[in-house]
Amino acid sequence: MARRSVLSIRIVEGRNLPAKDITGSSDPYCIVKIDNEAIVRTATVWKTLSPFWGEEYEVQLHPTFHSISIYVMDEDALSRDDVIGKVCITRTMLAEHPKGYSGWVSLSEVDPDEEVQGEIHLRVELLEGGQRLRCTVLEARDLAKKDRNGASDPFVCVSYNGKTQESTVVKKSCYPRWNEAFEFELPDPPAEKLCVEVWDWDLVSKNDFLGKVVVSVQGLQAAGHQEGWFRLQPDTAKPREERRRGSLGSLQLQVRLRDETVLPSHCYQPLVQLLCQEVKAGHQAGGVHLVTLLDETTTAECRQDVAINLVKLFLGQGLVKEFLDLLFKLELAKPCEPNTLFRSNSLASKSMESFLKVTGMQYLHAVLGPTISRVFEEKKYVELDPSKVEIKDVGCSGLHRVQTESEVMEQGRQLLQSYLGELLDVISKSAPTCPPVIRAAFRQLFQRVGERFPQHQHTQFVAVTSFLCLRFFSPAIMTPKLFHLRETHADARTSRTLLLLAKAVQMVGNMEPAAGRAKEEWLAPLQPALQHGASQMRAFITRLVGTEEEEEDGKGWPCAPRTAVVKEGLLFVHKTRGKGPLLASASKKLHFCLTSEALSFSKSPRAERCGSIALANIRAAEKVEEKSFGSCHVMQVVYVDEAGQQETAYLQCKCVNELNQWLSALRKVCGNNPQLLHAYHPGVFRGDKWSCCHQKDRTGPGCGRTRHSITLQDWSDPLQPDVEAQRLFQHLHGLQQPLREKYWQLMEAGGPQNGPRGCGEGPPLSLELRRLFEALQDLERCHRQLPPALQELQT
């Protein structure tokens, strides 16, 4: 049984942002923080006050997280980046929107007194028969960094009944240890609140607030004592200046939190087996299929999620071909026209689109990667629309002349034709490298459409390109950042080139370029290239669907080799005192390769391996404090060497995204290690003490909590059939009555339904639908039998 909190967040765009540069614009990007820990950074959008990002992330969190904050920043090349504003969404707010929150949210100013984080360990007790109150301040962890050195100088103020006592100052630490006790006399009647405030001491300026905890003395009198870790809270009691909310612009966000308790596999077997049997049985004339009911009752907002859950579930069961074939048959059984086939957002269309993204991303990168890189590197001006052509001077010094509009458009046509030709050449040769499971799916689609429209052979080809070109290639060309083809968004010029190239690929995919030209006459000069491209695409599809491929184990989902590469790249190795395979290396920058067996490293990608760390020996993968090496992008890998000694490797990444991608990958492959650490040192051991908590015992317990459960979800993650089954159960559980209603409606020859029915009305339910409800009731019963702490996670 596993507890999961999965946060899906899509940062769509911003509007009306304030100008931060002398040019009257800004260079905005976003930083997403979970409980004040930076998780991802969006790409920078240059010189705009209305940026579009469209970036989507899915993060698996610890179930006890409290809030998510999105900071909008302005990137500066010379000085520190400016903070434009932020949006903070608490877990409570997300719980009020179980289906997710979507809309525009105003940015608010960043108030230093609200930028608190971390926890403090307190012991509060009554002495002398309840006459005195003692508060022992033991330690704190993960405090906010207020000084330029990447740390703080924290001290504690304990206040009760108008009296305040202060602790000593711990210099340069966000993990201080005080172990100091403060006593107060209890008046009669006793004052209600004991307040513990944490501050950062400053020699010159005023002290910075780090957070506070308020303890109820009334509750303490009932228990006698109280000890534990308390989360630091912002100070909301101080007067605030009127916020400039709304004047800082706003963000369009889509945020959803899924709290899931994944039951043992055997609990889902009745539901999974029923769905598999329905897929194997195929389309039966005269009956109502469960998949049809699911398609008809799932709202447009949920259809994408349901489609990807079903695709991953049947991939894990080795039945994805049969599932997609069933969807094709059901879709083609509806009244449809050849020219609009699979153009709607039905379950069939969404499932095929999800299937391509899950199984075809490596193929997509191989096909589009070279051309996309060329467009980004050349940054050529490409424009064919006369209304958008920019006339500029050309020629060398002293020989300037103005290009004519026709010259600019002819130059753009040649460039665009070159990009399109290069791309189509790669596509036409890629049939043998296309994953067999994708070829099998398209072969089925080609066959079913041919059976449905025997007089329109052209429709078979368009059915394939409607998915391959219109829903897979073209979106990736327009926004390569969203398909992991580039690390940054394109600038305005490159973005326009990509848009024109994507439009050209769409027209090739339509297989009738003249039809598309009717809407945009200025594409006429590209017509010969489009016609040639349509011929190439037709020949490619013929090869793609023409040969039966032998698939491994007959499942259509080839198993990855045991030593498959999970992640690789260059990392900078920081040296500290100690021994170990990494620290013995003479190179500072090494190429690291993470596989399903080990983390190995060499001097270059093709060089002989210098050494490795077996995954079974890794105990933790965590971030390192910025002050340790002067960088906030350093991670540590804690492992046990061959002699059984615990060692730590410190590896620097180039940015926050790369840092969290490495941490996520390491945590996933080591997630089942039996001896993972629960605490670690965020600093380094230098001289005679740890830089984080100042402990002098090098082997002493860590002062920070490990974050094994925080990982970024990625398209290359392995399948998790139990997770997909749990999500399908949650979706189907809320659809039981709509499924009944739709079944009765379809059984009544498609007649309109006259009002809602009760559970006992209408024709008898089919055997499959009754079995589905029984499986859902059994799973609901399993969830009701969970301990109370786990039940709270169910949405």
PDB file of N, CA and C in Angstrom, residues 269-329:
ATOM      1  N   GLN A 269      -7.505  -6.335  -9.166  1.00  0.00           N
ATOM      2  CA  GLN A 269      -7.608  -7.371 -10.185  1.00  0.00           C
ATOM      3  C   GLN A 269      -9.018  -7.543 -10.749  1.00  0.00           C
ATOM      4  N   PRO A 270     -10.082  -7.554  -9.941  1.00  0.00           N
ATOM      5  CA  PRO A 270     -11.424  -7.673 -10.533  1.00  0.00           C
ATOM      6  C   PRO A 270     -11.737  -6.577 -11.545  1.00  0.00           C
ATOM      7  N   LEU A 271     -11.377  -5.323 -11.219  1.00  0.00           N
ATOM      8  CA  LEU A 271     -11.625  -4.218 -12.135  1.00  0.00           C
ATOM      9  C   LEU A 271     -10.759  -4.346 -13.388  1.00  0.00           C
ATOM     10  N   VAL A 272      -9.477  -4.638 -13.205  1.00  0.00           N
ATOM     11  CA  VAL A 272      -8.567  -4.742 -14.345  1.00  0.00           C
ATOM     12  C   VAL A 272      -8.965  -5.911 -15.240  1.00  0.00           C
ATOM     13  N   GLN A 273      -9.287  -7.055 -14.652  1.00  0.00           N
ATOM     14  CA  GLN A 273      -9.669  -8.219 -15.448  1.00  0.00           C
ATOM     15  C   GLN A 273     -10.949  -7.969 -16.230  1.00  0.00           C
ATOM     16  N   LEU A 274     -11.891  -7.255 -15.622  1.00  0.00           N
ATOM     17  CA  LEU A 274     -13.133  -6.942 -16.330  1.00  0.00           C
ATOM     18  C   LEU A 274     -12.849  -6.057 -17.543  1.00  0.00           C
ATOM     19  N   LEU A 275     -12.019  -5.017 -17.352  1.00  0.00           N
ATOM     20  CA  LEU A 275     -11.687  -4.136 -18.469  1.00  0.00           C
ATOM     21  C   LEU A 275     -10.932  -4.895 -19.560  1.00  0.00           C
ATOM     22  N   CYS A 276     -10.035  -5.796 -19.155  1.00  0.00           N
ATOM     23  CA  CYS A 276      -9.286  -6.583 -20.139  1.00  0.00           C
ATOM     24  C   CYS A 276     -10.213  -7.519 -20.915  1.00  0.00           C
ATOM     25  N   GLN A 277     -11.154  -8.124 -20.224  1.00  0.00           N
ATOM     26  CA  GLN A 277     -12.102  -9.014 -20.909  1.00  0.00           C
ATOM     27  C   GLN A 277     -12.962  -8.257 -21.901  1.00  0.00           C
ATOM     28  N   GLU A 278     -13.354  -7.048 -21.537  1.00  0.00           N
ATOM     29  CA  GLU A 278     -14.157  -6.226 -22.446  1.00  0.00           C
ATOM     30  C   GLU A 278     -13.359  -5.879 -23.707  1.00  0.00           C
ATOM     31  N   VAL A 279     -12.070  -5.590 -23.524  1.00  0.00           N
ATOM     32  CA  VAL A 279     -11.232  -5.260 -24.676  1.00  0.00           C
ATOM     33  C   VAL A 279     -11.024  -6.492 -25.555  1.00  0.00           C
ATOM     34  N   LYS A 280     -10.772  -7.636 -24.928  1.00  0.00           N
ATOM     35  CA  LYS A 280     -10.564  -8.866 -25.707  1.00  0.00           C
ATOM     36  C   LYS A 280     -11.828  -9.269 -26.462  1.00  0.00           C
ATOM     37  N   ALA A 281     -12.999  -9.038 -25.854  1.00  0.00           N
ATOM     38  CA  ALA A 281     -14.264  -9.422 -26.507  1.00  0.00           C
ATOM     39  C   ALA A 281     -14.537  -8.565 -27.734  1.00  0.00           C
ATOM     40  N   GLY A 282     -14.028  -7.327 -27.719  1.00  0.00           N
ATOM     41  CA  GLY A 282     -14.202  -6.469 -28.885  1.00  0.00           C
ATOM     42  C   GLY A 282     -15.610  -5.906 -28.997  1.00  0.00           C
ATOM     43  N   HIS A 283     -15.888  -5.338 -30.163  1.00  0.00           N
ATOM     44  CA  HIS A 283     -17.171  -4.684 -30.420  1.00  0.00           C
ATOM     45  C   HIS A 283     -18.218  -5.734 -30.789  1.00  0.00           C
ATOM     46  N   GLN A 284     -19.311  -5.760 -30.033  1.00  0.00           N
ATOM     47  CA  GLN A 284     -20.405  -6.701 -30.276  1.00  0.00           C
ATOM     48  C   GLN A 284     -21.611  -5.922 -30.802  1.00  0.00           C
ATOM     49  N   ALA A 285     -22.095  -6.312 -31.960  1.00  0.00           N
ATOM     50  CA  ALA A 285     -23.255  -5.636 -32.541  1.00  0.00           C
ATOM     51  C   ALA A 285     -24.487  -5.862 -31.680  1.00  0.00           C
ATOM     52  N   GLY A 286     -25.258  -4.811 -31.492  1.00  0.00           N
ATOM     53  CA  GLY A 286     -26.504  -4.917 -30.742  1.00  0.00           C
ATOM     54  C   GLY A 286     -26.371  -4.678 -29.257  1.00  0.00           C
ATOM     55  N   GLY A 287     -25.155  -4.549 -28.755  1.00  0.00           N
ATOM     56  CA  GLY A 287     -24.965  -4.308 -27.328  1.00  0.00           C
ATOM     57  C   GLY A 287     -24.387  -2.923 -27.083  1.00  0.00           C
ATOM     58  N   VAL A 288     -24.274  -2.571 -25.805  1.00  0.00           N
ATOM     59  CA  VAL A 288     -23.692  -1.298 -25.393  1.00  0.00           C
ATOM     60  C   VAL A 288     -22.377  -1.608 -24.691  1.00  0.00           C
ATOM     61  N   HIS A 289     -21.284  -1.179 -25.265  1.00  0.00           N
ATOM     62  CA  HIS A 289     -19.973  -1.501 -24.725  1.00  0.00           C
ATOM     63  C   HIS A 289     -19.631  -0.569 -23.569  1.00  0.00           C
ATOM     64  N   LEU A 290     -18.890  -1.104 -22.593  1.00  0.00           N
ATOM     65  CA  LEU A 290     -18.471  -0.280 -21.454  1.00  0.00           C
ATOM     66  C   LEU A 290     -17.641   0.914 -21.908  1.00  0.00           C
ATOM     67  N   VAL A 291     -16.809   0.706 -22.916  1.00  0.00           N
ATOM     68  CA  VAL A 291     -15.977   1.803 -23.407  1.00  0.00           C
ATOM     69  C   VAL A 291     -16.855   2.912 -24.008  1.00  0.00           C
ATOM     70  N   THR A 292     -17.925   2.540 -24.679  1.00  0.00           N
ATOM     71  CA  THR A 292     -18.867   3.537 -25.208  1.00  0.00           C
ATOM     72  C   THR A 292     -19.496   4.329 -24.074  1.00  0.00           C
ATOM     73  N   LEU A 293     -19.921   3.642 -23.028  1.00  0.00           N
ATOM     74  CA  LEU A 293     -20.511   4.332 -21.876  1.00  0.00           C
ATOM     75  C   LEU A 293     -19.498   5.270 -21.232  1.00  0.00           C
ATOM     76  N   LEU A 294     -18.243   4.803 -21.127  1.00  0.00           N
ATOM     77  CA  LEU A 294     -17.201   5.640 -20.525  1.00  0.00           C
ATOM     78  C   LEU A 294     -16.953   6.879 -21.372  1.00  0.00           C
ATOM     79  N   ASP A 295     -16.938   6.717 -22.673  1.00  0.00           N
ATOM     80  CA  ASP A 295     -16.727   7.851 -23.573  1.00  0.00           C
ATOM     81  C   ASP A 295     -17.879   8.847 -23.470  1.00  0.00           C
ATOM     82  N   GLU A 296     -19.101   8.351 -23.417  1.00  0.00           N
ATOM     83  CA  GLU A 296     -20.275   9.225 -23.408  1.00  0.00           C
ATOM     84  C   GLU A 296     -20.457   9.964 -22.083  1.00  0.00           C
ATOM     85  N   THR A 297     -19.946   9.410 -20.991  1.00  0.00           N
ATOM     86  CA  THR A 297     -20.187  10.011 -19.666  1.00  0.00           C
ATOM     87  C   THR A 297     -18.994  10.803 -19.144  1.00  0.00           C
ATOM     88  N   THR A 298     -17.847  10.690 -19.785  1.00  0.00           N
ATOM     89  CA  THR A 298     -16.664  11.436 -19.340  1.00  0.00           C
ATOM     90  C   THR A 298     -16.692  12.832 -19.935  1.00  0.00           C
ATOM     91  N   THR A 299     -16.533  13.829 -19.096  1.00  0.00           N
ATOM     92  CA  THR A 299     -16.565  15.215 -19.564  1.00  0.00           C
ATOM     93  C   THR A 299     -15.298  15.532 -20.355  1.00  0.00           C
ATOM     94  N   ALA A 300     -15.377  16.583 -21.145  1.00  0.00           N
ATOM     95  CA  ALA A 300     -14.238  16.975 -21.975  1.00  0.00           C
ATOM     96  C   ALA A 300     -13.023  17.314 -21.123  1.00  0.00           C
ATOM     97  N   GLU A 301     -13.250  17.880 -19.916  1.00  0.00           N
ATOM     98  CA  GLU A 301     -12.134  18.266 -19.057  1.00  0.00           C
ATOM     99  C   GLU A 301     -11.365  17.047 -18.541  1.00  0.00           C
ATOM    100  N   CYS A 302     -12.047  15.927 -18.366  1.00  0.00           N
ATOM    101  CA  CYS A 302     -11.416  14.729 -17.802  1.00  0.00           C
ATOM    102  C   CYS A 302     -10.958  13.734 -18.858  1.00  0.00           C
ATOM    103  N   ARG A 303     -11.363  13.926 -20.113  1.00  0.00           N
ATOM    104  CA  ARG A 303     -11.143  12.885 -21.119  1.00  0.00           C
ATOM    105  C   ARG A 303      -9.662  12.617 -21.363  1.00  0.00           C
ATOM    106  N   GLN A 304      -8.837  13.667 -21.330  1.00  0.00           N
ATOM    107  CA  GLN A 304      -7.404  13.470 -21.549  1.00  0.00           C
ATOM    108  C   GLN A 304      -6.812  12.610 -20.445  1.00  0.00           C
ATOM    109  N   ASP A 305      -7.147  12.890 -19.177  1.00  0.00           N
ATOM    110  CA  ASP A 305      -6.626  12.098 -18.062  1.00  0.00           C
ATOM    111  C   ASP A 305      -7.081  10.648 -18.144  1.00  0.00           C
ATOM    112  N   VAL A 306      -8.370  10.436 -18.435  1.00  0.00           N
ATOM    113  CA  VAL A 306      -8.887   9.073 -18.532  1.00  0.00           C
ATOM    114  C   VAL A 306      -8.212   8.330 -19.677  1.00  0.00           C
ATOM    115  N   ALA A 307      -7.994   9.012 -20.786  1.00  0.00           N
ATOM    116  CA  ALA A 307      -7.361   8.369 -21.942  1.00  0.00           C
ATOM    117  C   ALA A 307      -5.961   7.893 -21.613  1.00  0.00           C
ATOM    118  N   ILE A 308      -5.179   8.732 -20.961  1.00  0.00           N
ATOM    119  CA  ILE A 308      -3.798   8.328 -20.674  1.00  0.00           C
ATOM    120  C   ILE A 308      -3.752   7.240 -19.604  1.00  0.00           C
ATOM    121  N   ASN A 309      -4.706   7.258 -18.652  1.00  0.00           N
ATOM    122  CA  ASN A 309      -4.783   6.169 -17.657  1.00  0.00           C
ATOM    123  C   ASN A 309      -5.088   4.842 -18.327  1.00  0.00           C
ATOM    124  N   LEU A 310      -6.040   4.852 -19.255  1.00  0.00           N
ATOM    125  CA  LEU A 310      -6.401   3.625 -19.968  1.00  0.00           C
ATOM    126  C   LEU A 310      -5.251   3.121 -20.840  1.00  0.00           C
ATOM    127  N   VAL A 311      -4.594   4.037 -21.535  1.00  0.00           N
ATOM    128  CA  VAL A 311      -3.477   3.634 -22.396  1.00  0.00           C
ATOM    129  C   VAL A 311      -2.369   2.985 -21.572  1.00  0.00           C
ATOM    130  N   LYS A 312      -2.002   3.608 -20.459  1.00  0.00           N
ATOM    131  CA  LYS A 312      -0.931   3.048 -19.633  1.00  0.00           C
ATOM    132  C   LYS A 312      -1.350   1.729 -18.992  1.00  0.00           C
ATOM    133  N   LEU A 313      -2.621   1.640 -18.594  1.00  0.00           N
ATOM    134  CA  LEU A 313      -3.106   0.394 -18.003  1.00  0.00           C
ATOM    135  C   LEU A 313      -3.008  -0.757 -19.000  1.00  0.00           C
ATOM    136  N   PHE A 314      -3.471  -0.536 -20.226  1.00  0.00           N
ATOM    137  CA  PHE A 314      -3.460  -1.611 -21.215  1.00  0.00           C
ATOM    138  C   PHE A 314      -2.058  -1.853 -21.787  1.00  0.00           C
ATOM    139  N   LEU A 315      -1.194  -0.848 -21.747  1.00  0.00           N
ATOM    140  CA  LEU A 315       0.208  -1.107 -22.079  1.00  0.00           C
ATOM    141  C   LEU A 315       0.804  -2.093 -21.084  1.00  0.00           C
ATOM    142  N   GLY A 316       0.518  -1.867 -19.806  1.00  0.00           N
ATOM    143  CA  GLY A 316       1.017  -2.782 -18.779  1.00  0.00           C
ATOM    144  C   GLY A 316       0.437  -4.171 -18.884  1.00  0.00           C
ATOM    145  N   GLN A 317      -0.779  -4.282 -19.416  1.00  0.00           N
ATOM    146  CA  GLN A 317      -1.432  -5.587 -19.565  1.00  0.00           C
ATOM    147  C   GLN A 317      -1.132  -6.226 -20.920  1.00  0.00           C
ATOM    148  N   GLY A 318      -0.370  -5.540 -21.781  1.00  0.00           N
ATOM    149  CA  GLY A 318      -0.069  -6.085 -23.101  1.00  0.00           C
ATOM    150  C   GLY A 318      -1.246  -6.084 -24.041  1.00  0.00           C
ATOM    151  N   LEU A 319      -2.226  -5.204 -23.817  1.00  0.00           N
ATOM    152  CA  LEU A 319      -3.444  -5.190 -24.627  1.00  0.00           C
ATOM    153  C   LEU A 319      -3.699  -3.829 -25.272  1.00  0.00           C
ATOM    154  N   VAL A 320      -2.649  -3.028 -25.431  1.00  0.00           N
ATOM    155  CA  VAL A 320      -2.882  -1.688 -25.955  1.00  0.00           C
ATOM    156  C   VAL A 320      -3.334  -1.740 -27.412  1.00  0.00           C
ATOM    157  N   LYS A 321      -2.824  -2.687 -28.207  1.00  0.00           N
ATOM    158  CA  LYS A 321      -3.281  -2.805 -29.599  1.00  0.00           C
ATOM    159  C   LYS A 321      -4.767  -3.131 -29.649  1.00  0.00           C
ATOM    160  N   GLU A 322      -5.188  -4.080 -28.826  1.00  0.00           N
ATOM    161  CA  GLU A 322      -6.590  -4.475 -28.807  1.00  0.00           C
ATOM    162  C   GLU A 322      -7.475  -3.328 -28.317  1.00  0.00           C
ATOM    163  N   PHE A 323      -6.986  -2.577 -27.345  1.00  0.00           N
ATOM    164  CA  PHE A 323      -7.749  -1.449 -26.826  1.00  0.00           C
ATOM    165  C   PHE A 323      -7.941  -0.379 -27.898  1.00  0.00           C
ATOM    166  N   LEU A 324      -6.868  -0.009 -28.570  1.00  0.00           N
ATOM    167  CA  LEU A 324      -6.978   1.003 -29.617  1.00  0.00           C
ATOM    168  C   LEU A 324      -7.830   0.507 -30.779  1.00  0.00           C
ATOM    169  N   ASP A 325      -7.707  -0.778 -31.115  1.00  0.00           N
ATOM    170  CA  ASP A 325      -8.516  -1.332 -32.202  1.00  0.00           C
ATOM    171  C   ASP A 325     -10.001  -1.271 -31.860  1.00  0.00           C
ATOM    172  N   LEU A 326     -10.326  -1.543 -30.597  1.00  0.00           N
ATOM    173  CA  LEU A 326     -11.718  -1.443 -30.157  1.00  0.00           C
ATOM    174  C   LEU A 326     -12.219  -0.006 -30.290  1.00  0.00           C
ATOM    175  N   LEU A 327     -11.389   0.962 -29.892  1.00  0.00           N
ATOM    176  CA  LEU A 327     -11.785   2.365 -30.018  1.00  0.00           C
ATOM    177  C   LEU A 327     -12.002   2.740 -31.486  1.00  0.00           C
ATOM    178  N   PHE A 328     -11.119   2.257 -32.359  1.00  0.00           N
ATOM    179  CA  PHE A 328     -11.289   2.550 -33.787  1.00  0.00           C
ATOM    180  C   PHE A 328     -12.635   2.022 -34.285  1.00  0.00           C
ATOM    181  N   LYS A 329     -12.958   0.778 -33.912  1.00  0.00           N
ATOM    182  CA  LYS A 329     -14.211   0.174 -34.375  1.00  0.00           C
ATOM    183  C   LYS A 329     -15.424   0.944 -33.854  1.00  0.00           C
TER     184      LYS A 329
END
